[in-house]
């Protein structure tokens, strides 16, 4: 009996070795393929920014390999950066609000603006973007941006209706309006609807803040749910939600490219801009190659890749980038309005003063806004 | 083990500076208590529903099928754990959507469409996905280990089927049944995927509140307040349940 | 007798329903993994293997798979061992502060995962141990051990404490008694605990995201896709993992069965 037991145990080991071997075989192949020992660039970024469609060309040309760590939410990013051993990450891709925090915490390197085509940027604001500069020094390099407004299902809402945030209160959309679950863009849009455009939707008095709260609460009966990226995609695609607050083309653009009847506009009351940038981590040991990548992102090719990014669309920030995009992918340029003289040209919208840069509230604390958001979700 | 857990508590203090201020702020909010009671309600509901639904299955697996079938069944119940919970939840999303699989099938027989997503129903389906297999396994294990002679004795004494289950089987397996329910409660209480994706976080539960708090710009200490309240609650629930489970035996 | 049969059938049907419920999302996910549309909606698009190709050609996926396998096996071994020791201590000994000891042992699952994750991250980084594969293993061991303990404790509960004393009286050393009385008695629970903890570790993503640094596990990879861009890659990954694990389980089962057949022979 003991012998039999042993025998079958041996057999078990044999079988499992074969099974593991079968599993491991492709791994060995793939590792061998990668054995040309490219330099690894460890990047913290939003999903999609280090996928092959973005970095494959650069990887091939410079014998590097991007190892991304994708985060969801700037606070996760800060936690990951702060708690991992210094030198873990080389490159950070993040939003202006968080770039500011990185700079304040002294986590990223100063950049030399003369290395980048700053005068080719499409708007003067981009050349001196708040949050990217500190004391007249550049720390974070703008790479793409996008606008937030009204996102809607074309079968349920007309483009005319979508030109005002009031569409969210439409009787026909009851239970079909969704929130992107982050307080800043949502409350910012309501603030715009309340007319807080000067100096901006995030710089409002106590009274105006009260009014924003009241207005937001009146929207609650219309709301079908609160979603993150995945839920937002699926909800819009399944027609589970017919209009969304707090998002823009960065979500609907993906669905639109896929043929879904959804779209986003910046309504009359104005829109909010998200702005993404690259920073080099101070403790990185591969700064030279990372700097080279930063230059690449500002080249026309890099800008076109960013505009076409499969993960989510963003606008080109340089004139030459837009020009090349119009040459190689006129359809995407047209879809996203990145054509000179178009009525929904994002740069034109900024010039008209209809765009406000997303920011943290300046007269209330971020906690107050978040508290209200939790309260609202519970209401 | 002690060291491990102890370190956990200790490092916890390291990270989260427990300021009294945060406590007052957090516990002074109405929405905090609303979310608290709602979460307790949801978790209790989940524990009850799951335990009730699992019991006939576990009973069947323990008494009405062969040893081989039982072993296969348990292995098949473990398998779902290996397909990501996230993927499973997302599949439910597709199934339960208004234009989804379930409503299409119901539509064929002239029913619906029903709104199942972003409702309590959706949340419970999500919790079931998470906990159902585990609870069945725990219940089956404890039922299968009951001394058969006890049941036979009861039947010989003329007890009916229901009577036997009620006064012999359930008490004998009590520890396992309660532990199953407690695990279910703990898991549901702490899970944010189901109420978030399938319940549309309307209204939010405590785990969602934690995630929210962390989005407010480095508010980890306040998230910790919520976490500590959750831990205390769970410890209390687990302690009560376990002492109830062992009450007579000791 | 007829009633008996009826009940038997009712229970079988109920079991089928239960399994149908448990497997519905898995089957759906497999179906959609072959669907050409980027977003899972009805009606289905065309049959395609492109999501599988994407996944299989992605070296990151294989790295993640390897990490996941290593992590889940190691944490399952450790967690089961720790779980057994704790359960045995609880069963065998009575000492002061035992309540506190057990409470501490049961603490990890009651901590919300994200907080546990942050605590772990901070703790591990104190020892410069974050961002490694074994930091995930440590974290998962802590997380899983209580589950193992629960299951094993349950089984020990059913053991007559006198059995072990009897073995001692018969001259068996403590180790011997442990080896030939306690362990065999607890072995089904130990196997279950091992499988369960392995499964839990294999599927955990919150803690893994924080402590893993750049070493992804499969659920972390899925989470990233899910939170960034939803596409059927996640279904393909899920189905792929499902197929692999189900075949491994079946192989293991067949071996077990042959073994038990032999021993009955």
GROMACS .gro file of C-alpha atoms in nm, chain C residues 6-263:
model
  258
  635UNK     CA    1  -3.894   1.304  -0.559
  636UNK     CA    2  -3.673   1.478  -0.307
  637UNK     CA    3  -3.367   1.329  -0.464
  638UNK     CA    4  -3.470   1.465  -0.801
  639UNK     CA    5  -3.567   1.801  -0.662
  640UNK     CA    6  -3.227   1.831  -0.502
  641UNK     CA    7  -3.052   1.727  -0.820
  642UNK     CA    8  -3.238   1.987  -1.018
  643UNK     CA    9  -3.162   2.245  -0.754
  644UNK     CA   10  -2.795   2.155  -0.768
  645UNK     CA   11  -2.802   2.194  -1.144
  646UNK     CA   12  -2.956   2.538  -1.103
  647UNK     CA   13  -2.691   2.632  -0.851
  648UNK     CA   14  -2.415   2.527  -1.085
  649UNK     CA   15  -2.589   2.705  -1.369
  650UNK     CA   16  -2.583   3.023  -1.162
  651UNK     CA   17  -2.221   2.980  -1.067
  652UNK     CA   18  -2.111   2.907  -1.421
  653UNK     CA   19  -2.332   3.150  -1.613
  654UNK     CA   20  -2.089   3.441  -1.592
  655UNK     CA   21  -1.799   3.215  -1.681
  656UNK     CA   22  -1.973   3.073  -1.986
  657UNK     CA   23  -2.083   3.419  -2.095
  658UNK     CA   24  -1.732   3.543  -2.062
  659UNK     CA   25  -1.602   3.254  -2.273
  660UNK     CA   26  -1.860   3.323  -2.542
  661UNK     CA   27  -1.773   3.691  -2.557
  662UNK     CA   28  -1.404   3.614  -2.571
  663UNK     CA   29  -1.466   3.482  -2.923
  664UNK     CA   30  -1.680   3.779  -3.021
  665UNK     CA   31  -1.532   4.025  -3.268
  666UNK     CA   32  -1.702   4.335  -3.125
  667UNK     CA   33  -1.496   4.533  -2.886
  668UNK     CA   34  -1.781   4.572  -2.639
  669UNK     CA   35  -1.993   4.281  -2.530
  670UNK     CA   36  -2.344   4.341  -2.654
  671UNK     CA   37  -2.617   4.138  -2.810
  672UNK     CA   38  -2.647   4.040  -3.093
  673UNK     CA   39  -2.307   3.883  -3.121
  674UNK     CA   40  -2.062   3.991  -3.387
  675UNK     CA   41  -1.839   3.752  -3.572
  676UNK     CA   42  -1.633   3.467  -3.440
  677UNK     CA   43  -1.275   3.570  -3.383
  678UNK     CA   44  -0.960   3.454  -3.215
  679UNK     CA   45  -0.794   3.793  -3.221
  680UNK     CA   46  -0.835   3.860  -2.848
  681UNK     CA   47  -0.657   3.536  -2.774
  682UNK     CA   48  -0.385   3.625  -3.019
  683UNK     CA   49  -0.338   3.961  -2.852
  684UNK     CA   50  -0.314   3.802  -2.513
  685UNK     CA   51  -0.088   3.516  -2.614
  686UNK     CA   52   0.149   3.742  -2.803
  687UNK     CA   53   0.178   3.974  -2.509
  688UNK     CA   54   0.489   3.882  -2.310
  689UNK     CA   55   0.345   4.080  -2.021
  690UNK     CA   56   0.067   3.828  -1.993
  691UNK     CA   57   0.307   3.536  -1.959
  692UNK     CA   58   0.505   3.721  -1.696
  693UNK     CA   59   0.182   3.788  -1.511
  694UNK     CA   60   0.079   3.425  -1.540
  695UNK     CA   61   0.410   3.308  -1.403
  696UNK     CA   62   0.396   3.555  -1.115
  697UNK     CA   63   0.040   3.451  -1.037
  698UNK     CA   64   0.124   3.081  -1.029
  699UNK     CA   65   0.429   3.131  -0.811
  700UNK     CA   66   0.250   3.366  -0.575
  701UNK     CA   67  -0.061   3.156  -0.535
  702UNK     CA   68   0.126   2.832  -0.473
  703UNK     CA   69   0.370   2.984  -0.225
  704UNK     CA   70   0.108   3.176  -0.035
  705UNK     CA   71  -0.120   2.874  -0.027
  706UNK     CA   72   0.156   2.657   0.122
  707UNK     CA   73   0.248   2.918   0.380
  708UNK     CA   74  -0.109   3.014   0.462
  709UNK     CA   75  -0.217   2.655   0.503
  710UNK     CA   76   0.079   2.582   0.726
  711UNK     CA   77   0.018   2.889   0.942
  712UNK     CA   78  -0.354   2.819   0.938
  713UNK     CA   79  -0.298   2.467   1.058
  714UNK     CA   80  -0.067   2.574   1.337
  715UNK     CA   81  -0.310   2.838   1.456
  716UNK     CA   82  -0.607   2.606   1.437
  717UNK     CA   83  -0.418   2.333   1.619
  718UNK     CA   84  -0.306   2.571   1.892
  719UNK     CA   85  -0.660   2.688   1.934
  720UNK     CA   86  -0.784   2.331   1.948
  721UNK     CA   87  -0.522   2.186   2.174
  722UNK     CA   88  -0.411   2.448   2.417
  723UNK     CA   89  -0.583   2.676   2.652
  724UNK     CA   90  -0.392   2.977   2.765
  725UNK     CA   91  -0.443   3.327   2.883
  726UNK     CA   92  -0.526   3.581   2.614
  727UNK     CA   93  -0.627   3.302   2.383
  728UNK     CA   94  -0.926   3.510   2.282
  729UNK     CA   95  -0.699   3.794   2.183
  730UNK     CA   96  -0.472   3.555   1.998
  731UNK     CA   97  -0.757   3.417   1.791
  732UNK     CA   98  -0.899   3.760   1.733
  733UNK     CA   99  -0.563   3.876   1.602
  734UNK     CA  100  -0.538   3.570   1.383
  735UNK     CA  101  -0.877   3.646   1.235
  736UNK     CA  102  -0.806   4.013   1.188
  737UNK     CA  103  -0.677   4.035   0.830
  738UNK     CA  104  -0.998   3.949   0.641
  739UNK     CA  105  -1.190   4.207   0.840
  740UNK     CA  106  -0.963   4.487   0.727
  741UNK     CA  107  -1.088   4.648   0.409
  742UNK     CA  108  -0.856   4.537   0.134
  743UNK     CA  109  -0.746   4.879   0.025
  744UNK     CA  110  -0.642   4.970   0.377
  745UNK     CA  111  -0.471   4.637   0.423
  746UNK     CA  112  -0.297   4.703   0.096
  747UNK     CA  113  -0.170   5.041   0.206
  748UNK     CA  114  -0.068   4.912   0.546
  749UNK     CA  115   0.115   4.626   0.383
  750UNK     CA  116   0.284   4.858   0.141
  751UNK     CA  117   0.402   5.086   0.418
  752UNK     CA  118   0.513   4.794   0.632
  753UNK     CA  119   0.698   4.622   0.352
  754UNK     CA  120   0.867   4.937   0.236
  755UNK     CA  121   1.000   4.984   0.588
  756UNK     CA  122   1.201   4.670   0.528
  757UNK     CA  123   1.272   4.767   0.170
  758UNK     CA  124   1.073   4.467   0.067
  759UNK     CA  125   0.804   4.622  -0.145
  760UNK     CA  126   0.777   4.576  -0.515
  761UNK     CA  127   0.904   4.221  -0.506
  762UNK     CA  128   0.726   3.901  -0.594
  763UNK     CA  129   0.765   3.780  -0.241
  764UNK     CA  130   0.607   4.094  -0.102
  765UNK     CA  131   0.288   3.977  -0.271
  766UNK     CA  132   0.345   3.634  -0.122
  767UNK     CA  133   0.379   3.775   0.229
  768UNK     CA  134   0.072   3.992   0.188
  769UNK     CA  135  -0.136   3.709   0.050
  770UNK     CA  136  -0.023   3.472   0.320
  771UNK     CA  137  -0.144   3.710   0.586
  772UNK     CA  138  -0.468   3.755   0.399
  773UNK     CA  139  -0.534   3.387   0.337
  774UNK     CA  140  -0.417   3.224   0.659
  775UNK     CA  141  -0.742   3.295   0.846
  776UNK     CA  142  -0.939   3.115   0.579
  777UNK     CA  143  -0.717   2.813   0.610
  778UNK     CA  144  -0.745   2.831   0.984
  779UNK     CA  145  -1.124   2.847   0.968
  780UNK     CA  146  -1.152   2.537   0.754
  781UNK     CA  147  -0.899   2.333   0.946
  782UNK     CA  148  -1.038   2.439   1.282
  783UNK     CA  149  -1.375   2.319   1.166
  784UNK     CA  150  -1.240   1.976   1.096
  785UNK     CA  151  -1.043   1.954   1.420
  786UNK     CA  152  -1.360   2.041   1.603
  787UNK     CA  153  -1.492   1.705   1.494
  788UNK     CA  154  -1.194   1.515   1.621
  789UNK     CA  155  -1.218   1.354   1.957
  790UNK     CA  156  -0.946   1.525   2.164
  791UNK     CA  157  -0.897   1.197   2.346
  792UNK     CA  158  -0.777   1.036   2.025
  793UNK     CA  159  -0.449   1.217   2.044
  794UNK     CA  160  -0.409   1.152   2.415
  795UNK     CA  161  -0.475   0.788   2.344
  796UNK     CA  162  -0.191   0.789   2.095
  797UNK     CA  163   0.037   0.947   2.355
  798UNK     CA  164  -0.067   0.690   2.612
  799UNK     CA  165   0.021   0.420   2.366
  800UNK     CA  166   0.371   0.562   2.365
  801UNK     CA  167   0.363   0.775   2.056
  802UNK     CA  168   0.573   1.088   2.073
  803UNK     CA  169   0.400   1.419   2.016
  804UNK     CA  170   0.534   1.431   1.665
  805UNK     CA  171   0.435   1.077   1.597
  806UNK     CA  172   0.084   1.142   1.725
  807UNK     CA  173   0.064   1.450   1.515
  808UNK     CA  174   0.185   1.263   1.212
  809UNK     CA  175  -0.029   0.954   1.235
  810UNK     CA  176  -0.340   1.081   1.411
  811UNK     CA  177  -0.396   1.451   1.371
  812UNK     CA  178  -0.266   1.506   1.021
  813UNK     CA  179  -0.450   1.217   0.856
  814UNK     CA  180  -0.768   1.322   1.031
  815UNK     CA  181  -0.731   1.680   0.917
  816UNK     CA  182  -0.600   1.599   0.570
  817UNK     CA  183  -0.925   1.660   0.377
  818UNK     CA  184  -0.952   1.999   0.541
  819UNK     CA  185  -0.586   2.071   0.472
  820UNK     CA  186  -0.634   1.990   0.104
  821UNK     CA  187  -0.945   2.206   0.087
  822UNK     CA  188  -0.771   2.487   0.271
  823UNK     CA  189  -0.480   2.465   0.031
  824UNK     CA  190  -0.703   2.481  -0.276
  825UNK     CA  191  -0.912   2.764  -0.135
  826UNK     CA  192  -0.623   2.980  -0.023
  827UNK     CA  193  -0.455   2.923  -0.355
  828UNK     CA  194  -0.774   3.030  -0.529
  829UNK     CA  195  -0.816   3.336  -0.310
  830UNK     CA  196  -0.458   3.442  -0.366
  831UNK     CA  197  -0.487   3.376  -0.737
  832UNK     CA  198  -0.785   3.609  -0.763
  833UNK     CA  199  -0.680   3.892  -0.532
  834UNK     CA  200  -0.599   4.223  -0.696
  835UNK     CA  201  -0.629   4.516  -0.455
  836UNK     CA  202  -0.340   4.423  -0.232
  837UNK     CA  203  -0.144   4.283  -0.523
  838UNK     CA  204  -0.171   4.611  -0.713
  839UNK     CA  205  -0.018   4.807  -0.431
  840UNK     CA  206   0.259   4.580  -0.315
  841UNK     CA  207   0.360   4.425  -0.644
  842UNK     CA  208   0.561   4.715  -0.781
  843UNK     CA  209   0.615   4.625  -1.142
  844UNK     CA  210   0.539   4.256  -1.107
  845UNK     CA  211   0.187   4.210  -1.228
  846UNK     CA  212  -0.033   3.921  -1.139
  847UNK     CA  213  -0.314   3.819  -1.370
  848UNK     CA  214  -0.595   3.987  -1.174
  849UNK     CA  215  -0.391   4.307  -1.164
  850UNK     CA  216  -0.352   4.291  -1.541
  851UNK     CA  217  -0.727   4.241  -1.572
  852UNK     CA  218  -0.796   4.530  -1.338
  853UNK     CA  219  -0.579   4.755  -1.548
  854UNK     CA  220  -0.762   4.664  -1.865
  855UNK     CA  221  -1.095   4.702  -1.692
  856UNK     CA  222  -1.019   5.041  -1.551
  857UNK     CA  223  -0.847   5.176  -1.857
  858UNK     CA  224  -1.017   5.038  -2.158
  859UNK     CA  225  -1.267   4.762  -2.160
  860UNK     CA  226  -1.207   4.505  -2.425
  861UNK     CA  227  -1.260   4.132  -2.465
  862UNK     CA  228  -0.898   4.071  -2.378
  863UNK     CA  229  -1.020   4.035  -2.023
  864UNK     CA  230  -1.263   3.765  -2.132
  865UNK     CA  231  -0.985   3.595  -2.323
  866UNK     CA  232  -0.753   3.607  -2.023
  867UNK     CA  233  -1.032   3.485  -1.796
  868UNK     CA  234  -1.126   3.200  -2.027
  869UNK     CA  235  -0.767   3.102  -2.084
  870UNK     CA  236  -0.699   3.086  -1.713
  871UNK     CA  237  -1.025   2.902  -1.661
  872UNK     CA  238  -0.940   2.636  -1.919
  873UNK     CA  239  -0.594   2.589  -1.776
  874UNK     CA  240  -0.710   2.559  -1.419
  875UNK     CA  241  -0.998   2.330  -1.505
  876UNK     CA  242  -0.769   2.094  -1.692
  877UNK     CA  243  -0.522   2.092  -1.404
  878UNK     CA  244  -0.803   2.022  -1.160
  879UNK     CA  245  -0.932   1.737  -1.374
  880UNK     CA  246  -0.586   1.588  -1.400
  881UNK     CA  247  -0.545   1.613  -1.025
  882UNK     CA  248  -0.887   1.460  -0.972
  883UNK     CA  249  -0.815   1.166  -1.198
  884UNK     CA  250  -0.494   1.100  -1.012
  885UNK     CA  251  -0.671   1.119  -0.678
  886UNK     CA  252  -0.939   0.885  -0.799
  887UNK     CA  253  -0.698   0.631  -0.932
  888UNK     CA  254  -0.518   0.647  -0.605
  889UNK     CA  255  -0.829   0.591  -0.398
  890UNK     CA  256  -0.935   0.309  -0.629
  891UNK     CA  257  -0.601   0.143  -0.580
  892UNK     CA  258  -0.607   0.175  -0.208
   0.00000   0.00000   0.00000
